[in-house]
XYZ file of C-alpha atoms in Angstrom:
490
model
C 74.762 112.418 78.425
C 75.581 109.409 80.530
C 73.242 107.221 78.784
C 74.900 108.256 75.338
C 78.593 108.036 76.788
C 77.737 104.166 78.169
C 76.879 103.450 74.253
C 79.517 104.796 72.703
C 81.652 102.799 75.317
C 79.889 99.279 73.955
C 80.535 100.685 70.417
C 84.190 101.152 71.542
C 84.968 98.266 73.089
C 82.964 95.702 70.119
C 85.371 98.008 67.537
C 88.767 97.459 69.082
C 87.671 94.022 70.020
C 87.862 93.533 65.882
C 90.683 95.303 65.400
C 93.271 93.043 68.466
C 91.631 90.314 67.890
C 94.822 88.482 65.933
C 96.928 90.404 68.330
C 95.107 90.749 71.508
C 92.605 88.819 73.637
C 90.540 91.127 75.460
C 88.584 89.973 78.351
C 85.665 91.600 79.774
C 83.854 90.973 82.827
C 81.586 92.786 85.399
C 83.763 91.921 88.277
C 87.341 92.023 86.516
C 89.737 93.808 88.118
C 92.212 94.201 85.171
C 93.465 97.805 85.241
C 92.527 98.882 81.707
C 94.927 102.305 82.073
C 97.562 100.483 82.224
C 96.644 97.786 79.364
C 95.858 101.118 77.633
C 99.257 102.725 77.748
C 101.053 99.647 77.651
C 99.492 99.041 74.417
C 99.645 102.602 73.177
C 103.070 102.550 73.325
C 103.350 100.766 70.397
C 101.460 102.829 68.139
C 104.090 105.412 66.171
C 105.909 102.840 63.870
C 104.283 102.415 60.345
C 103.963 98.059 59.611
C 106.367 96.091 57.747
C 105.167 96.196 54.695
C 105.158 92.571 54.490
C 103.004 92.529 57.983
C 99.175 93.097 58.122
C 98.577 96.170 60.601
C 96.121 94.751 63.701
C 96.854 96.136 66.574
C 95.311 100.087 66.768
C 98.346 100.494 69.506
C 101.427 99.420 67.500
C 101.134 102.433 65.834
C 103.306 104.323 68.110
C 105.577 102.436 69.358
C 109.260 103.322 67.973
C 108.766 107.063 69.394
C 107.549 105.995 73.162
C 110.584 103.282 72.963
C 112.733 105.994 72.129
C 111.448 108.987 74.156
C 113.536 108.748 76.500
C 116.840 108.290 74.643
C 115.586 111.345 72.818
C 114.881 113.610 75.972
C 117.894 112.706 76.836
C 119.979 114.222 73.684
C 118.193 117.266 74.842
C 119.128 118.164 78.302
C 122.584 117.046 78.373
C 124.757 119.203 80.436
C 128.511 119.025 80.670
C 128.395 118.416 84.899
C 127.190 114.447 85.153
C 125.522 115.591 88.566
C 123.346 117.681 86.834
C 122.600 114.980 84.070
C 122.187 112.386 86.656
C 119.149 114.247 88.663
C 117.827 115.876 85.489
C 117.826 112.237 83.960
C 116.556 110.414 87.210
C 112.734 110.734 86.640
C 113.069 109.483 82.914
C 114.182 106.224 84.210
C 111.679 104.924 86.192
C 108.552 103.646 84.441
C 105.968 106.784 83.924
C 102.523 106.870 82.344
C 104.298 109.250 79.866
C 100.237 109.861 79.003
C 100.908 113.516 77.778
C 103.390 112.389 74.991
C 101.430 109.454 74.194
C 98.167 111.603 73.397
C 100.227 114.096 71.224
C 101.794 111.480 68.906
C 98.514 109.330 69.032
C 96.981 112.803 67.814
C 99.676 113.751 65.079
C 98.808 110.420 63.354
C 95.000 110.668 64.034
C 95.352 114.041 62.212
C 97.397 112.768 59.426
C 94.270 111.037 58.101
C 92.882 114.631 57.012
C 93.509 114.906 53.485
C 96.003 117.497 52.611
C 94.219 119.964 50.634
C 91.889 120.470 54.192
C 95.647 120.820 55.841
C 96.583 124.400 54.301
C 96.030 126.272 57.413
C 100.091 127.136 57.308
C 102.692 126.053 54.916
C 104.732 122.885 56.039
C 108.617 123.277 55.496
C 110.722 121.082 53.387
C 111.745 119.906 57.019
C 108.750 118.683 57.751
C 107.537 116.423 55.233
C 108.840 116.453 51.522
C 105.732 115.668 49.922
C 103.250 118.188 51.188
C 102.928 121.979 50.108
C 106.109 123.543 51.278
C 108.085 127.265 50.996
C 109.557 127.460 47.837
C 113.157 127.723 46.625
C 116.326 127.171 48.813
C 116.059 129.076 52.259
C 118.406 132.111 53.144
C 120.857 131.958 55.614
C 118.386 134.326 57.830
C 115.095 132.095 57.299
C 114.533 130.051 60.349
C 111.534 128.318 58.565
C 114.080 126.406 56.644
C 115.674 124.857 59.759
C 115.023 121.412 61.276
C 114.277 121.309 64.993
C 117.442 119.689 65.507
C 119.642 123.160 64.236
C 120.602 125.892 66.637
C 119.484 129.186 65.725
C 122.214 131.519 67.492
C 126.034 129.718 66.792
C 126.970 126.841 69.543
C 129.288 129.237 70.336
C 127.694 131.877 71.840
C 124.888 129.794 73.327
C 127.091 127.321 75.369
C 129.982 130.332 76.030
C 132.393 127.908 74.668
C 134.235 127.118 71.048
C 132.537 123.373 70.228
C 135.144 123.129 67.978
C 138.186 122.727 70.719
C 136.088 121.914 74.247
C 134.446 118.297 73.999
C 130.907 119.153 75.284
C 127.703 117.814 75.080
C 126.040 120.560 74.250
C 128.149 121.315 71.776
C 127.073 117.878 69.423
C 124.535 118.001 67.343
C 121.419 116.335 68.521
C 120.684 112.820 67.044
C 118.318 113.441 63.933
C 115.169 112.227 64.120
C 113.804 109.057 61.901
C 113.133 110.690 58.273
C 109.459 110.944 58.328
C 107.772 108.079 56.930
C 104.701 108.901 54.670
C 102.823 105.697 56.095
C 103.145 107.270 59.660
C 102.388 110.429 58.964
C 103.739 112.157 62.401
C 105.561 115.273 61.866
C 109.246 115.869 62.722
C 108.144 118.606 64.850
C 105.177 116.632 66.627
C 107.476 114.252 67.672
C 109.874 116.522 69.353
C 106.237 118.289 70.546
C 105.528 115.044 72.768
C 108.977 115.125 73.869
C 109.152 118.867 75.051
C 105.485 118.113 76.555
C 107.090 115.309 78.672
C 110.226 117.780 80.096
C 107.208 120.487 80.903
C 105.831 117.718 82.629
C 108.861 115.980 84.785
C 110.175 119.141 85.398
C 106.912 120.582 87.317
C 107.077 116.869 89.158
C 110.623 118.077 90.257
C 109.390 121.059 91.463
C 105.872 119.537 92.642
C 107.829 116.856 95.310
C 109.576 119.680 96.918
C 106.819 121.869 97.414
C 104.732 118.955 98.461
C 107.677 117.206 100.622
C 107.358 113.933 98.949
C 109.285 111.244 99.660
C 108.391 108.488 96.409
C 107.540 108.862 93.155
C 107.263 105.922 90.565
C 108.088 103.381 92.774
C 111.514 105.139 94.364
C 112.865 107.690 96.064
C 111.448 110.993 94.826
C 114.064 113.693 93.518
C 114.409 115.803 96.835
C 114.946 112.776 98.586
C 117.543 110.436 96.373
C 119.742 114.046 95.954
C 118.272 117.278 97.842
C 115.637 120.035 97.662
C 118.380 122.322 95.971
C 119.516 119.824 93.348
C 115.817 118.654 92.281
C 114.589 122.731 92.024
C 117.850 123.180 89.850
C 117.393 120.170 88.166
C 113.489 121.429 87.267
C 114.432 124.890 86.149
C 117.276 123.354 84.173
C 114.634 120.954 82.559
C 112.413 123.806 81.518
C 115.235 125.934 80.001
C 115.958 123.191 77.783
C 112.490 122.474 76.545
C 112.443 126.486 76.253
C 115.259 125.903 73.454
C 113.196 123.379 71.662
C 110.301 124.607 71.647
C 112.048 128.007 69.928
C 113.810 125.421 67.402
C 109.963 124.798 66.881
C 109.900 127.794 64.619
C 106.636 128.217 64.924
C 105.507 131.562 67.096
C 101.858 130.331 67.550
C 103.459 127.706 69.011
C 105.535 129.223 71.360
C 103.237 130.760 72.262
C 101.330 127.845 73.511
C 104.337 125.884 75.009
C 105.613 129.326 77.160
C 101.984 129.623 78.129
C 102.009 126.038 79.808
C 104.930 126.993 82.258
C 103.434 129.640 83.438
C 99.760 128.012 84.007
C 101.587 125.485 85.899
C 103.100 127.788 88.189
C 99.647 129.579 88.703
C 98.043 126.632 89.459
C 100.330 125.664 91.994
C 99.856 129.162 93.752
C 96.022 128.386 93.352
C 96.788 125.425 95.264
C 98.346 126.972 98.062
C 95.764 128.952 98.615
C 93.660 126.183 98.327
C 89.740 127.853 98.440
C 88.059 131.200 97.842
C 86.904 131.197 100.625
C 89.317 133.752 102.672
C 89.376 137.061 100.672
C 92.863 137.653 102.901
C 95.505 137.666 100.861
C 97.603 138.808 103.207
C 98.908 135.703 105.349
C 99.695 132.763 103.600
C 100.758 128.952 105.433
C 104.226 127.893 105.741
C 106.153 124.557 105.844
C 105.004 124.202 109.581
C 101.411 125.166 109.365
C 101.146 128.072 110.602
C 100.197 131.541 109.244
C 102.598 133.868 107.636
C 102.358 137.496 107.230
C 103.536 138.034 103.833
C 105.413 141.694 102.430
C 102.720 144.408 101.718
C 102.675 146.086 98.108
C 104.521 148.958 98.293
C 102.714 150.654 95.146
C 105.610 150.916 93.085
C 104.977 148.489 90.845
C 100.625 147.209 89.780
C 100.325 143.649 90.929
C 96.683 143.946 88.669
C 94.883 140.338 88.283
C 94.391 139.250 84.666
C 90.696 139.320 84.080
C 90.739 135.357 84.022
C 91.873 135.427 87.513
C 89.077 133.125 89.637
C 87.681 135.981 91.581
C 87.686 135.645 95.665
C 83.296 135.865 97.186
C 82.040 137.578 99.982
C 80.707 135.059 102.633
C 77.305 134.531 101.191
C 75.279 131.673 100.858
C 76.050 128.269 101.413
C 75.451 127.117 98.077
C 77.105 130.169 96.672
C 80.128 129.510 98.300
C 80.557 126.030 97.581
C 79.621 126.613 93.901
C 82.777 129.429 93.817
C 84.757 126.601 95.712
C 84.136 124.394 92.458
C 85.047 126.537 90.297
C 88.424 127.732 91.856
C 88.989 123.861 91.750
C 88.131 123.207 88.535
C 90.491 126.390 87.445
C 93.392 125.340 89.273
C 93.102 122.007 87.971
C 92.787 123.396 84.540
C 96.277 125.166 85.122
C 97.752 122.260 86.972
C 96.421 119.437 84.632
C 95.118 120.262 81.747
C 96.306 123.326 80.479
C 99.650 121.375 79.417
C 97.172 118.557 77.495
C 94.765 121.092 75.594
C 97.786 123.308 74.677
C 100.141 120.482 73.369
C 96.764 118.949 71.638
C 96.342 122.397 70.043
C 100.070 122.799 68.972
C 99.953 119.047 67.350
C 96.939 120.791 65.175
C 98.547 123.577 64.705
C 101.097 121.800 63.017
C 99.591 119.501 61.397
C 98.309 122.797 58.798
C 95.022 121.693 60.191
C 91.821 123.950 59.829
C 90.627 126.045 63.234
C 87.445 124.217 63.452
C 89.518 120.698 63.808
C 92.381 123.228 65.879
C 89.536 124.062 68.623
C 87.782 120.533 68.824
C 92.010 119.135 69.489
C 92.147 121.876 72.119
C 88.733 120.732 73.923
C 89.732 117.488 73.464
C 92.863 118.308 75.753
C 90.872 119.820 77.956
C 88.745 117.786 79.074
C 90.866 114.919 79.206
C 93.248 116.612 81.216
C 90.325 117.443 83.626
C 88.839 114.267 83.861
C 92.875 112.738 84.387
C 93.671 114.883 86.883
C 89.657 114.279 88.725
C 90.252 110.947 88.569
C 93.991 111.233 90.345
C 91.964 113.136 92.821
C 89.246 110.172 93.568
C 92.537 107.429 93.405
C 94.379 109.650 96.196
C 91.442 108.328 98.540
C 91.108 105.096 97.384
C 94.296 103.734 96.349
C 97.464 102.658 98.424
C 101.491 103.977 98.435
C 101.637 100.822 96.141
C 99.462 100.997 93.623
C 99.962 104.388 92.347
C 103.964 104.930 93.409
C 103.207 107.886 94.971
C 102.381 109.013 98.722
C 98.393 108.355 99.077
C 95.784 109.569 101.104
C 98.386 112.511 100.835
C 95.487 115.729 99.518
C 93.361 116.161 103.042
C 97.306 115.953 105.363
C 98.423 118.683 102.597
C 95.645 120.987 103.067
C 93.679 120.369 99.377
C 89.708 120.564 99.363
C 89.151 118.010 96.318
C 86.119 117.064 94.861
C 85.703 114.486 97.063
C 85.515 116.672 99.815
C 84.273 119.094 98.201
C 80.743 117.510 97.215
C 80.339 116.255 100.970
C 80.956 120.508 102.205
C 77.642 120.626 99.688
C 75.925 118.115 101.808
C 77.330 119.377 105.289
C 78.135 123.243 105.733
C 80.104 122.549 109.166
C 83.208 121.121 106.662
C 83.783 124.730 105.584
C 85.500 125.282 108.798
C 87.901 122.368 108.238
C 88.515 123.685 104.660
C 88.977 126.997 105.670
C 91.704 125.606 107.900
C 93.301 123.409 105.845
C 92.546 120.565 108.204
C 95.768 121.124 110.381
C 93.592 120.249 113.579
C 93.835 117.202 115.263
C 91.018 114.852 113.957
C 90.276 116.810 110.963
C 91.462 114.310 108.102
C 89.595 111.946 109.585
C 85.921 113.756 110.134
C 86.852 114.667 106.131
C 87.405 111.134 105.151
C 84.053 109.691 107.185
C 82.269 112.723 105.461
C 83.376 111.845 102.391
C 81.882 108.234 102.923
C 78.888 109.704 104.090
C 78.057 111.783 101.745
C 79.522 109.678 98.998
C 82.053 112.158 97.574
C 83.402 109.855 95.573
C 80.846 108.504 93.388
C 79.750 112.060 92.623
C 83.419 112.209 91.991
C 83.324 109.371 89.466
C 80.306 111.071 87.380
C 82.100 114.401 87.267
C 84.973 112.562 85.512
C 82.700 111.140 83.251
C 80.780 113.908 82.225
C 84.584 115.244 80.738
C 85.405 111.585 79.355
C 82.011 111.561 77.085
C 83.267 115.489 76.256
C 86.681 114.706 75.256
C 85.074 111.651 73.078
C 82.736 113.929 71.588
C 85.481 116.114 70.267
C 87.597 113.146 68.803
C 84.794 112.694 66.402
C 85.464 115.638 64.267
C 88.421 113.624 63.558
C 88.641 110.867 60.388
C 87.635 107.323 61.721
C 91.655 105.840 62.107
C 93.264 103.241 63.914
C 94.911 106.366 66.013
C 91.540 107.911 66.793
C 90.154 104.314 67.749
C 93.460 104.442 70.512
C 92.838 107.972 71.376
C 89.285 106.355 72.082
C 90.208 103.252 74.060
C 92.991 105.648 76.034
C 90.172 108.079 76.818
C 87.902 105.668 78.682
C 90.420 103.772 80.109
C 91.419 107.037 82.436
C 88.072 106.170 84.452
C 89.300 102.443 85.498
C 92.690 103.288 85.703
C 94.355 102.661 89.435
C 97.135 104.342 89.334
């Protein structure tokens, strides 16, 4: 596997060597330090607006670049409120400069998928408000059909959904949302895709929101975070405000499968984040849990009235057993959580961009996997950069996982090497000296390098999966973004 993934790398980088080199002068070294994430979504940003016809298409990133240019200025049609407090902390995150890596993949994908001739796209029927010259439902749409709506139309009047008469109250929400650019049959992105990777990105900022309070963070992107430039209140308000609005788009989606998808997101995310808190399997108590100071909290017992059953998907707690045992459970609670936390928002929006795109299941599975892994291998590597990189770099608190609590890989892999860590896991490392006996372990044992190769096992899988897609400049990006997650630093 590793052998295969370092070849396809070569192959990679000699292929999009070809295709920058009138645009782009890539330099490779063994000791460069160039962050190659960063060149990657820099690049990539410039990848969803079709040539000038009169220019000779070169770069395999410019083919995006009108929709990340605009993303903003179209989340921003979206949530508009009428209170300009509530714009200005629902807004704030939007303004800094983010990866914006979920959107990116999505509308990178959309065009990738484009390239599959239409006859093999007939999984659904594509609206007349999709694209005008694919298969489409025929004759003029009723009044009732909401397949003959753009994502841009309210299904309920304005109305009843803002509790107000647009017609004589000046509101925000009571304008029409700017249309989005006719599609182009060059670009071959969707209407609906693109307002996909925008919904995708609102998921996204508004669990950040959410995630900064939780985790009592004090910068993100470079600034103040959200609980700390307003307060706890207005950020939680702000994220639940953020996901209500991508709830309405993603309705004005029209599409239940998915809706499906999109709901299914929020709620991973908040199941992750409980995951989190508990941190391990390793205490089969569920009935204390840790508060803001540390200490244990006896939580409210079920009274019986109403089943609290665990889906059968649930990560199941172990009985003390083995050492191995327990550390393999420990991996696999991880690996879930991060699924929920990471990746579940990635595969899902991967698998809606298939969806619709009318693309066949086979190709609607290998989009999902693709997701998947790449969301695990993102949010491994985020994991490995939280020991090695500084408040700088990445714009975030660092070194922040072990002073939260978190067993990570990193620390993880050295607990396999030296069962006495279980202790400090088990107790969150709230102890004096703990972080520190977790961080020389983690040298020790070298945690991170073990780290590395798990996040490469999921790059080479989330390659594999991009090749039941047509070669295309997109696919070449998806590629390039793909391996780039390993080197990134921030």
């Amino acid at each position: 596997m590793l052998r295969s993934g370092i070849r396809n790398n070569r192959e990679l980088v000699v292929r999009l060597y070809r295709l920058n080199s009138t645009t782009t002068s890539i330099k490779t070294s063994s000791t460069s330090n160039v962050n190659t994430f960063k060149t990657a979504v820099e690049t990539a940003e410039k990848l969803v607006q079709p040539p000038a016809a009169s220019k000779i298409f070169h770069d395999p990133f410019s083919i995006v670049s009108h929709e990340m240019s605009n993303l903003a200025k179209s989340i921003a049609n979206l949530i508009g409120s009428g209170h300009p407090t509530l714009n200005r902390v629902s807004s704030y995150y939007f303004e800094a400069e983010g990866k914006n890596v979920r959107p990116l993949i999505v509308l990178l994908l959309s065009k990738a998928l484009s390239k599959i001739p239409l006859e093999q796209r007939n999984r659904i029927k594509i609206d007349t408000f999709d694209v005008t010259d694919q298969p489409h439902y025929k004759g003029t749409p009723t009044k009732t059909s909401i397949a003959g709506r753009g994502v841009d139309d309210s299904i309920s009047p304005l109305a009843i959904l803002h509790g107000i008469n647009p017609k004589v109250i000046l509101d925000p929400l009571s304008k029409p949302m700017d249309k989005l650019p006719k599609f182009d049959a060059v670009n071959g992105i969707l209407p609906k895709q693109r307002r996909l990777a925008e919904i995708v990105e609102m998921i996204h900022t508004a669990s950040l929101l959410h995630d900064d309070v939780i985790d009592l963070s004090d910068s993100r992107r470079g600034r103040p975070s959200g609980n700390i430039a307003f307060t706890n209140k207005m950020a939680v308000l702000a994220g639940d405000f953020l996901l209500g609005r991508a709830s309405v788009a993603i309705a004005r989606l029209r599409n239940p499968e998915v809706i499906e998808l999109l709901s299914t997101t929020i709620a991973n995310l908040v199941e992750g984040e409980f995951m989190q808190l508990k941190n391990t399997v390793l205490k089969n108590d569920d009935t204390n849990v840790i508060d803001n100071d540390g200490e244990d909290k006896l939580i409210p017992q079920e009274t019986g009235k109403v089943p609290t059953k665990q889906h059968e998907y649930s990560i199941q707690c172990q009985d003390i057993v083995d050492h191995n045992t327990n550390v393999d459970a420990a991996f696999e609670y991880y690996l879930h959580k991060t699924y929920l936390k990471t990746a579940s928002l990635m595969s899902k929006s991967s698998r809606a961009a298939a969806v619709l795109s009318g693309s066949q299941d086979e190709i609607i599975e290998k989009c999902y996997e693709f997701g998947r892994n790449l969301g695990l291998c993102f949010q491994i590597v985020d994991d490995l950069l939280d020991y090695t990189s500084s408040d700088a770099s990445i714009g975030k608190p660092s070194q922040a996982d072990l002073k939260l609590g978190l067993a990570t890989a990193p620390i993880l892999f050295a607990w396999k090497q030296d069962p006495s860590l279980g202790e400090l896991i088990g107790r969150k490392f709230n102890q004096e000296g703990d972080v520190e006996i977790a961080r020389k372990a983690v040298e020790k044992y070298n945690g991170l390098d073990q780290t590395k190769l798990m996040a490469q096992e999921y790059c080479y899988k989330a390659l594999e999966n991009l090749r039941v897609l047509p070669e295309s400049d997109a696919r070449s990006a998806l590629e390039f973004l793909t391996n780039s997650i390993l080197t990134r630093t921030k």
